[in-house]
CSV table of C-alpha atoms and ligand atoms in Angstrom, one decimal:
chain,number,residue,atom,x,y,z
U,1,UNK,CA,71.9,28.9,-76.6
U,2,UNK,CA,73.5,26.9,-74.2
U,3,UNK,CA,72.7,23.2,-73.2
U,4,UNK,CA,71.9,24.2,-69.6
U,5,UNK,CA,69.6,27.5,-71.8
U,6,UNK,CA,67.5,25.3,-73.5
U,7,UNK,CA,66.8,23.0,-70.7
U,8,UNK,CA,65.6,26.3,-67.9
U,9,UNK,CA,63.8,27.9,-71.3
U,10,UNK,CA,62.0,24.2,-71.6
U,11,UNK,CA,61.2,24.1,-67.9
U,12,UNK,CA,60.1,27.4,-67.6
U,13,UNK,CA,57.3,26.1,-70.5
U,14,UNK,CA,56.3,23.3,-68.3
U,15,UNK,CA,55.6,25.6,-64.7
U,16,UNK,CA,53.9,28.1,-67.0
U,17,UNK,CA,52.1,25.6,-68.6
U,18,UNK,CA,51.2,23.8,-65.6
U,19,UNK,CA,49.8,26.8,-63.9
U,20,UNK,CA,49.0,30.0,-66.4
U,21,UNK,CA,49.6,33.2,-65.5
U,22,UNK,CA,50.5,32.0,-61.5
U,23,UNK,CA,54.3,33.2,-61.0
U,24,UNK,CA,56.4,30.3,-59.4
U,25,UNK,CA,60.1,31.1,-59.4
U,26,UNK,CA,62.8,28.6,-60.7
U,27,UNK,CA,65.5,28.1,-57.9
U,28,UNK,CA,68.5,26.2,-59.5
U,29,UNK,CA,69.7,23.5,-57.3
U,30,UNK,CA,73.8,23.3,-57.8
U,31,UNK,CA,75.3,20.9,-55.5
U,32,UNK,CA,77.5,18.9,-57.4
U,33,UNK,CA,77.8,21.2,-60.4
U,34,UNK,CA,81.1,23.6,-61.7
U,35,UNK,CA,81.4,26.8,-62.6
U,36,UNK,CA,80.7,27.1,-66.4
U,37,UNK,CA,76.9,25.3,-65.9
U,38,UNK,CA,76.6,27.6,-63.2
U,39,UNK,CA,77.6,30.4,-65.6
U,40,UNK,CA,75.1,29.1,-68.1
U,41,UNK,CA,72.4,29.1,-65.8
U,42,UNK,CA,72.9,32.6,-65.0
U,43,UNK,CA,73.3,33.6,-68.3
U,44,UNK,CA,69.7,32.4,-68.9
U,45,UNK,CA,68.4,34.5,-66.2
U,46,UNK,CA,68.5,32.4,-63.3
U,47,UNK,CA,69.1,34.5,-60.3
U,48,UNK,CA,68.0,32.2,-57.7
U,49,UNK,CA,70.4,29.1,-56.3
U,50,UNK,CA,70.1,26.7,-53.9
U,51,UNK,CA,73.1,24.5,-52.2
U,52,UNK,CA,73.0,21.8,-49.8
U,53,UNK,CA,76.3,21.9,-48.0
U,54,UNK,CA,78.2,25.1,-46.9
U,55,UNK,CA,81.8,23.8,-47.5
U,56,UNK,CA,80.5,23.2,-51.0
U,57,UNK,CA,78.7,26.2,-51.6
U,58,UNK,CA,81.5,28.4,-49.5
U,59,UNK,CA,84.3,27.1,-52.4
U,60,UNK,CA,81.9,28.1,-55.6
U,61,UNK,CA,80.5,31.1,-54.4
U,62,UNK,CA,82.6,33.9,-53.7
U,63,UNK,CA,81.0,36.6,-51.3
U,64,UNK,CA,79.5,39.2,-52.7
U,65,UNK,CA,77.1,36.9,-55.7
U,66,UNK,CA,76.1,40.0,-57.2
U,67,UNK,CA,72.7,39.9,-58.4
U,68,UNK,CA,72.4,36.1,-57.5
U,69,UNK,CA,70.7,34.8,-54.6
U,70,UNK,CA,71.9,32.3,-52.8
U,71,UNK,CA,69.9,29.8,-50.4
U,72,UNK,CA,70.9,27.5,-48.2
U,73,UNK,CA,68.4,24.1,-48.7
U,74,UNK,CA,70.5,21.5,-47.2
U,75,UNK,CA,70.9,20.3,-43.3
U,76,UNK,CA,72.9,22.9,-41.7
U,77,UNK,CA,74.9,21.6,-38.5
U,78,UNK,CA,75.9,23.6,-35.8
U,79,UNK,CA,79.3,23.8,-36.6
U,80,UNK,CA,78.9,25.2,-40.0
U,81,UNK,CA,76.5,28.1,-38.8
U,82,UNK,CA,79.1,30.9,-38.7
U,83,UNK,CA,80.3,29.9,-41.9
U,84,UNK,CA,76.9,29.7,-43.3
U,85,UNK,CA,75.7,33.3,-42.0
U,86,UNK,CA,78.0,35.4,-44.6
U,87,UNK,CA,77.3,33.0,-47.2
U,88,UNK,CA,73.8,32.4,-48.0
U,89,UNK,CA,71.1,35.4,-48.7
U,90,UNK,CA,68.5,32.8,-46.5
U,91,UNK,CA,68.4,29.0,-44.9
U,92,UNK,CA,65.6,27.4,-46.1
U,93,UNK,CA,66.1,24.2,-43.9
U,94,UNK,CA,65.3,25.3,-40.5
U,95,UNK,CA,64.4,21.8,-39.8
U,96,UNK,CA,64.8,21.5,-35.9
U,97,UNK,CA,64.1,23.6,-32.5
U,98,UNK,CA,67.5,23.0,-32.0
U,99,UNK,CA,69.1,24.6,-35.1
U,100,UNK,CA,66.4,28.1,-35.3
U,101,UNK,CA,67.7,28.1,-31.1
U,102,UNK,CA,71.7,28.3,-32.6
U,103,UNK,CA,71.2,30.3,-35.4
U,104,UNK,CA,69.2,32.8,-33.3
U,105,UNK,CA,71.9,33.1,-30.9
U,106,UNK,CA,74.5,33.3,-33.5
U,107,UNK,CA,73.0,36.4,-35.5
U,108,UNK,CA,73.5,40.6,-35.5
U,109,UNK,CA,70.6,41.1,-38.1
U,110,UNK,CA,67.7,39.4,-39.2
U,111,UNK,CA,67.9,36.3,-41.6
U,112,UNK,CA,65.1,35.2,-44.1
U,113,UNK,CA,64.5,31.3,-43.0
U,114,UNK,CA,61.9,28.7,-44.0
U,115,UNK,CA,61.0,25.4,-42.3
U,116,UNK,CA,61.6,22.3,-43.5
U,117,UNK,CA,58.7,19.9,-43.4
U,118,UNK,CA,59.4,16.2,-43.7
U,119,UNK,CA,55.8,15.7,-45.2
U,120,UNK,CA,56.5,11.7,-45.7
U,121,UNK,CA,57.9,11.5,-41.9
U,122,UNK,CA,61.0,9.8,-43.5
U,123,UNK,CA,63.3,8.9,-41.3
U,124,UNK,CA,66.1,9.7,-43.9
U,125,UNK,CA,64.9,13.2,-44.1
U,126,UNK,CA,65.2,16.0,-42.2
U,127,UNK,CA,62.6,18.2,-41.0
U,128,UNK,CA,59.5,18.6,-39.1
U,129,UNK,CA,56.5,16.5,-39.5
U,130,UNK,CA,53.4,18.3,-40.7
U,131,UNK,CA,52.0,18.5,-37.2
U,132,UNK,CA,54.6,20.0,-36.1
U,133,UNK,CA,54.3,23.1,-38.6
U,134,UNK,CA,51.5,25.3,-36.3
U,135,UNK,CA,53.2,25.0,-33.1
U,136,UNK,CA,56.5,25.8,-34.4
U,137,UNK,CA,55.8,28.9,-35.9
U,138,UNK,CA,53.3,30.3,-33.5
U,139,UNK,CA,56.0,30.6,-31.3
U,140,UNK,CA,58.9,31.0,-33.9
U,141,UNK,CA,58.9,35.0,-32.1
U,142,UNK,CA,61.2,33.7,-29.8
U,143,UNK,CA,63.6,33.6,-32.4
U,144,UNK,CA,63.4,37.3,-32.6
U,145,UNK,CA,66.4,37.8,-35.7
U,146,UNK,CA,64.5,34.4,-38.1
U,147,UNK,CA,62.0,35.6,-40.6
U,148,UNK,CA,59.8,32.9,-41.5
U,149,UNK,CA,59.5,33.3,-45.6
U,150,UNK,CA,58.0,29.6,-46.5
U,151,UNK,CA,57.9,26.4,-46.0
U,152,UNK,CA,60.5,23.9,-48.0
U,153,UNK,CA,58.4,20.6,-48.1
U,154,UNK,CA,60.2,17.5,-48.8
U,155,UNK,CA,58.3,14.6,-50.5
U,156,UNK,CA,58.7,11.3,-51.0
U,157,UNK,CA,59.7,10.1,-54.0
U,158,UNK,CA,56.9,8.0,-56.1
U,159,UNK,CA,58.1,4.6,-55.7
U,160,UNK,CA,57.0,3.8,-59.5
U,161,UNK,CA,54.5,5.7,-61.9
U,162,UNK,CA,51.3,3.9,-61.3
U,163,UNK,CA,48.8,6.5,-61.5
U,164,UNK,CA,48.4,5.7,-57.9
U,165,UNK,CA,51.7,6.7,-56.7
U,166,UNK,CA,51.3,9.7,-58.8
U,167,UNK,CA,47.6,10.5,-56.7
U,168,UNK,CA,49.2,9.8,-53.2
U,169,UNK,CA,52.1,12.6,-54.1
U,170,UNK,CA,50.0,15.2,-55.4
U,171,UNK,CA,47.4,14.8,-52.2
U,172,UNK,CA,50.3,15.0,-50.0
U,173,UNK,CA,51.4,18.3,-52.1
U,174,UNK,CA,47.9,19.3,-51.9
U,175,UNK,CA,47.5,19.0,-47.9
U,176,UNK,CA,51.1,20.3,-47.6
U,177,UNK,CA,49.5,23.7,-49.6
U,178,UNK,CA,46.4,23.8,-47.9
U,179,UNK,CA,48.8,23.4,-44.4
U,180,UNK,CA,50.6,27.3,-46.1
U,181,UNK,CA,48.1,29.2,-46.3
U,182,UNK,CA,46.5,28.3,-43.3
U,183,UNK,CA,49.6,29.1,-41.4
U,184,UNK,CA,49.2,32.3,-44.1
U,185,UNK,CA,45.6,33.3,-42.4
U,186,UNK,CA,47.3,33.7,-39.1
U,187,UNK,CA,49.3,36.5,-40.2
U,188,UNK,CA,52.0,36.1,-37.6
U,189,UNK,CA,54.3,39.3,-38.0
U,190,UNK,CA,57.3,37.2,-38.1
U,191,UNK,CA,56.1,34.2,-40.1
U,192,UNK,CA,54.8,36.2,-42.8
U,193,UNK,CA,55.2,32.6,-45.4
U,194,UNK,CA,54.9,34.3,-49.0
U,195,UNK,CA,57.3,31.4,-50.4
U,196,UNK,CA,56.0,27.6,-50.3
U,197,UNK,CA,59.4,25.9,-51.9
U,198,UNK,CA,58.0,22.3,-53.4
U,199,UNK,CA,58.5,20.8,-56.0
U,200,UNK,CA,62.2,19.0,-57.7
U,201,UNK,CA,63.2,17.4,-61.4
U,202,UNK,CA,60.9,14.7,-61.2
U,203,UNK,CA,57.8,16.1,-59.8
U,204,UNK,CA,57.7,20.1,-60.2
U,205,UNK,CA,54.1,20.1,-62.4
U,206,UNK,CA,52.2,18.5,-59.4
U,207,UNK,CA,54.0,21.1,-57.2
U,208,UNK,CA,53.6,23.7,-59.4
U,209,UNK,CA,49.7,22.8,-59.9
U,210,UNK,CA,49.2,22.3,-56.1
U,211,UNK,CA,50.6,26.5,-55.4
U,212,UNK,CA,54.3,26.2,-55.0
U,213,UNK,CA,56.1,29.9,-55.3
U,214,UNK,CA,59.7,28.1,-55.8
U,215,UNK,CA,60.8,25.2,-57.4
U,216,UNK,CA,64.4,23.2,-56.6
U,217,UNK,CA,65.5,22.1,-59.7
U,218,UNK,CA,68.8,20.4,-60.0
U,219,UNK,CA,69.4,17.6,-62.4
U,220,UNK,CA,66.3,18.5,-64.7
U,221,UNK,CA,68.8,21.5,-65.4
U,222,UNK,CA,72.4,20.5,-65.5
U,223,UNK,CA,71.9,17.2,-65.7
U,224,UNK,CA,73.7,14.5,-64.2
U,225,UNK,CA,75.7,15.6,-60.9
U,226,UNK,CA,78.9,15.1,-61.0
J,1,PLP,C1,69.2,18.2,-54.6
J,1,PLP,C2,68.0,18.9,-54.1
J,1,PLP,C3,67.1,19.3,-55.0
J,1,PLP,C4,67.1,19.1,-56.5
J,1,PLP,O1,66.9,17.8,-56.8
J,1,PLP,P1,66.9,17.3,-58.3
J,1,PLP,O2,66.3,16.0,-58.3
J,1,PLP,O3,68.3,17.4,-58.8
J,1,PLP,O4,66.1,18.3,-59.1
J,1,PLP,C5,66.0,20.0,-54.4
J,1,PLP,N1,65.9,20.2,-53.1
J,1,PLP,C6,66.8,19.8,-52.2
J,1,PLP,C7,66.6,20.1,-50.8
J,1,PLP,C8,67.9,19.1,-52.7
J,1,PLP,O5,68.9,18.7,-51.8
């Protein structure tokens, strides 16, 4: 088995272990990554990837991925939606107003989305703040092509690992899934939210354990980016 094998086979442990018998899929994240890992990677069954930039993702992915489903999880500007469109099977990082507006305008068919929520309110993140995540989608119908899938939380990063640091992530993880499936309850036909996308290397377990349905997994997979 190959390198890249052995480490999806040993993470695949970890989600299963940290939730039994709950499915969560494994989304391999492969910005920064060639061709043979990515080969590797699908080799050991992955059949769901995530990029972060659409020049990127438009050079290593030729149209037409097959079996492989590609998301976009990165900021899309508005420049690079026309590009994006043919590209990517859904954008996870419908992260403004502004950009589910364009993209809107911009589409012949319907597109499977998720909003990004900036649960930290980081300023060097993207994406709306957990307040924000009601209002949005109750009147995401406006938007009449976007099919709300999820929500793609980004978290802070623990700034060390004190067990305090490690508490303060998983309640934000917590309220983030508690914030789901109470958009869930609303049952919005275009909002449906089966996916909550949570969850990288260094913190998947808590994700996993709080009710994420995807994990990003980048480096805990191929390692270093080069
Ligand atoms: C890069 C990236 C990931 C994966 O991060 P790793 O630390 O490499 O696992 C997940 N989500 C998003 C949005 C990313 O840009």
């Amino acid at each position: 088995m190959s390198e890249v094998g052995e480490r999806i086979a040993e993470i695949r442990y970890r989600i299963e272990r940290a939730r039994p018998g709950r499915q969560c899929q494994l989304m391999a994240v492969t910005k920064g990554q060639g061709g043979e890992r990515i080969d590797q990677a699908i080799a050991a069954g992955v059949h769901l990837f995530g990029e972060n930039r659409v020049q990127e993702a438009g050079a290593k992915w030729p149209r037409g991925t097959g079996a492989v489903k590609l998301h976009m999880i990165g900021h899309l500007q508005k420049n690079k939606i026309n590009s994006a469109i043919p590209l990517f099977i859904a954008i996870d990082s419908i992260d403004s107003e502004g950009l589910a507006e364009a993209l809107n305008a911009r589409l012949t068919r319907r597109l499977s989305v998720m909003l990004q929520v900036n649960v930290g309110q980081e300023p060097s993140k993207f994406g709306v703040s957990s307040d924000a995540v009601r209002p949005f989608l109750a009147k995401a119908q406006k938007w009449s092509w976007l099919k709300f899938d999820g929500i793609l939380a980004v978290l802070p990063q623990a700034r060390d690992s004190s067990a305090a640091e490690g508490k303060r992530i998983r309640r934000l993880m917590q309220e983030t899934s508690e914030l789901w499936r109470s958009c869930q309850i609303d049952q919005w036909p275009w909002a449906p939210l089966p996916e909550l996308s949570m969850g990288m290397s260094g913190d998947f377990e808590w994700a996993v354990e709080a009710g994420a349905t995807i994990v990003r997994i980048g480096q805990g997979i191929f390692g270093p980016r080069g």
